[in-house]
Tab-separated table of C-alpha atoms in Angstrom:
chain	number	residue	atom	x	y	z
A	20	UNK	CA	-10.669	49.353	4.014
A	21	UNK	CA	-13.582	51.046	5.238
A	22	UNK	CA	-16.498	49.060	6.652
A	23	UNK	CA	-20.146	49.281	7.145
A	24	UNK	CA	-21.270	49.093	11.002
A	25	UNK	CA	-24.911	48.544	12.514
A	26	UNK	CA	-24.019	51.251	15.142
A	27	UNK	CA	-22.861	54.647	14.424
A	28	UNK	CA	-21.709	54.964	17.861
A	29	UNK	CA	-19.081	52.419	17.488
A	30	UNK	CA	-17.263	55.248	14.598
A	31	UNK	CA	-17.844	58.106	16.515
A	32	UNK	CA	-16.117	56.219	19.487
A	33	UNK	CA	-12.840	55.997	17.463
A	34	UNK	CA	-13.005	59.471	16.845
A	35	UNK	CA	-12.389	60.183	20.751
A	36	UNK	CA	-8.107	60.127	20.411
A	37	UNK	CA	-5.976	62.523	19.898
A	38	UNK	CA	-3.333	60.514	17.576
A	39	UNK	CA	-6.350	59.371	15.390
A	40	UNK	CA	-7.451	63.155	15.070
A	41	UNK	CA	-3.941	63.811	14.234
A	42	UNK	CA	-3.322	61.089	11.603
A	43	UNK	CA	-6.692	62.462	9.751
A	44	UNK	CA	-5.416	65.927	9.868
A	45	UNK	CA	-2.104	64.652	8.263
A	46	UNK	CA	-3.915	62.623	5.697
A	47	UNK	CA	-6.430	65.671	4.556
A	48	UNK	CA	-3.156	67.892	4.210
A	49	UNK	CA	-1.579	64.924	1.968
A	50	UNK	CA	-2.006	65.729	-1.740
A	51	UNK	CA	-0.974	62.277	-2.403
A	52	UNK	CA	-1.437	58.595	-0.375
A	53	UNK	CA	0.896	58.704	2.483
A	54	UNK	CA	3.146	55.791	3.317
A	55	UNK	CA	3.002	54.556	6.946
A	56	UNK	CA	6.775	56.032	7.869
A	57	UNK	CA	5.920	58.861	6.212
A	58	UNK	CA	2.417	59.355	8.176
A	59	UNK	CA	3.986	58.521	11.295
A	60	UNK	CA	6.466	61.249	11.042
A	61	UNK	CA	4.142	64.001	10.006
A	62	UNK	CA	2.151	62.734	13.587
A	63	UNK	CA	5.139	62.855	15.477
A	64	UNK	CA	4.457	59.152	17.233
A	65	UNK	CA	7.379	57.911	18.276
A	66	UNK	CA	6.158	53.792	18.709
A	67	UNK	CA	5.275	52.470	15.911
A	68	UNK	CA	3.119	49.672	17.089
A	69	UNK	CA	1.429	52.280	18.787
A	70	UNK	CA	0.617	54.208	15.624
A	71	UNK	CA	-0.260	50.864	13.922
A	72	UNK	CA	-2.990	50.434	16.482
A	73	UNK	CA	-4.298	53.570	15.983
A	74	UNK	CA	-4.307	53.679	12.435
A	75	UNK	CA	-6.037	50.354	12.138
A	76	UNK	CA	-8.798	51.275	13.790
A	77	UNK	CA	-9.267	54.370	11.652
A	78	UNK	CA	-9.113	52.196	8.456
A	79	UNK	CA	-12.125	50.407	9.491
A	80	UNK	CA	-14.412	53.834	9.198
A	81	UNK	CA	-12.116	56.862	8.213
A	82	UNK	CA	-9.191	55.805	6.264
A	83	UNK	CA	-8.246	53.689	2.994
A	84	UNK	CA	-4.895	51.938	2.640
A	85	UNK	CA	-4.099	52.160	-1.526
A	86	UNK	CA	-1.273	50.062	-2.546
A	87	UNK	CA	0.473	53.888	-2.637
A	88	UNK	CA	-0.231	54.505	1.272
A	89	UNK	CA	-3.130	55.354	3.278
A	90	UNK	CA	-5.524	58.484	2.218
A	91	UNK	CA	-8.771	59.627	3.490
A	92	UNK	CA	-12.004	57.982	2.559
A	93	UNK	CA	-15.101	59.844	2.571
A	94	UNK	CA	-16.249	59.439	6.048
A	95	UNK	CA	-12.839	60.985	6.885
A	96	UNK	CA	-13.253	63.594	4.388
A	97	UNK	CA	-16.568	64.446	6.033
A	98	UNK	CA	-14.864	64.325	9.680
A	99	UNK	CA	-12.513	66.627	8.279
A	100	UNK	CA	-14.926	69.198	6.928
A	101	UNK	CA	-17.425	68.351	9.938
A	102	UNK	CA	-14.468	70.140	12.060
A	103	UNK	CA	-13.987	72.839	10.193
A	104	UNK	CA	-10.183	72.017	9.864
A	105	UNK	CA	-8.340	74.258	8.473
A	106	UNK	CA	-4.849	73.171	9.447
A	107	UNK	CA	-4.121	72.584	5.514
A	108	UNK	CA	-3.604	75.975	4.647
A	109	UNK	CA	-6.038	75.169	1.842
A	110	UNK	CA	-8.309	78.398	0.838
A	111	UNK	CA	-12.027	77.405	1.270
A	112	UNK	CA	-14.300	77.151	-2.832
A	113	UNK	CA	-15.611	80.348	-1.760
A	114	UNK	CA	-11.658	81.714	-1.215
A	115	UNK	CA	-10.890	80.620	-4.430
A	116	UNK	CA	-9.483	83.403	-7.082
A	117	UNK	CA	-12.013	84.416	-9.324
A	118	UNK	CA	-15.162	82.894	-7.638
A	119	UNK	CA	-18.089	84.843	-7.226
A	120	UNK	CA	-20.868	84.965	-4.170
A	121	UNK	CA	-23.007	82.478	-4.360
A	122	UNK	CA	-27.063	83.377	-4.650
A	123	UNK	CA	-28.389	81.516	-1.193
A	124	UNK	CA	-32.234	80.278	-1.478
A	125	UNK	CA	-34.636	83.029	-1.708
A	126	UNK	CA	-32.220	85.917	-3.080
A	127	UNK	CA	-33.323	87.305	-6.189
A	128	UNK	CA	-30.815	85.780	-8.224
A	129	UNK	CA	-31.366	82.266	-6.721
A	130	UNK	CA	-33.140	80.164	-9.163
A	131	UNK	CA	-33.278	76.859	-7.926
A	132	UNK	CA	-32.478	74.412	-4.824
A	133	UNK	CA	-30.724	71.734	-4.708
A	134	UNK	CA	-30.993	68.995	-2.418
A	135	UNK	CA	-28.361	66.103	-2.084
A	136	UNK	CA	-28.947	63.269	0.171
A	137	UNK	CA	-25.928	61.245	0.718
A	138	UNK	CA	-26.507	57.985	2.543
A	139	UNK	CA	-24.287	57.505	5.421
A	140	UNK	CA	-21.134	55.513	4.860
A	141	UNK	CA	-21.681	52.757	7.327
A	142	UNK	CA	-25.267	51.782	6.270
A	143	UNK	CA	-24.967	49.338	4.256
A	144	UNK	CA	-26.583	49.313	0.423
């Protein structure tokens, strides 16, 4: 379960390993909670107490264990799109059949601006 923290630095530090970026990138391609055999595999970690370490301390910023499996939670979403990931194969909205361009702020057919502020995750309420 995902956390709040006084410092952001301490999340950001367990950002910095490459079998945490890994298990994120396996969990954002998921369509569905993974189990942790099945995460492990799609990582290709060999030692699972290894992987166990390194997935525990992504669950206490990045990552939600379900009674399903683990899955992203919204900080991890945000790493995810933060990166610009596109390992999924997923189009982008814009890519998306049948979408149409988008009016950006002060284009003719642009009539309003929205502005969403979304707290950050680890601040608590």
């Amino acid at each position: 379960m995902t956390a709040p923290v006084d410092d952001p630095a301490e999340a950001f530090d367990v950002l910095g390993d490459q079998t945490r970026l890994s298990i994120l990138r396996a969990l954002a391609d998921a369509d569905e909670p993974l189990s942790f055999t099945r995460l492990r595999e799609r990582c290709g970690v060999a030692d699972s107490g290894r992987f166990s370490y390194h997935l525990r301390r992504l669950c206490e910023y990045f990552v939600r264990e379900t009674g399903d499996g683990y899955e992203l939670g919204h900080a991890g979403s945000r790493v995810i799109a933060a990166t610009g990931d596109s390992a999924s194969g997923r189009p982008e909205p814009s890519d998306a059949a049948g979408s149409e361009a988008r009016p950006v702020w002060g284009d003719e057919g642009c009539g309003k601006l929205f502005h969403v502020h979304l707290s950050a995750p680890w601040r608590a309420e």
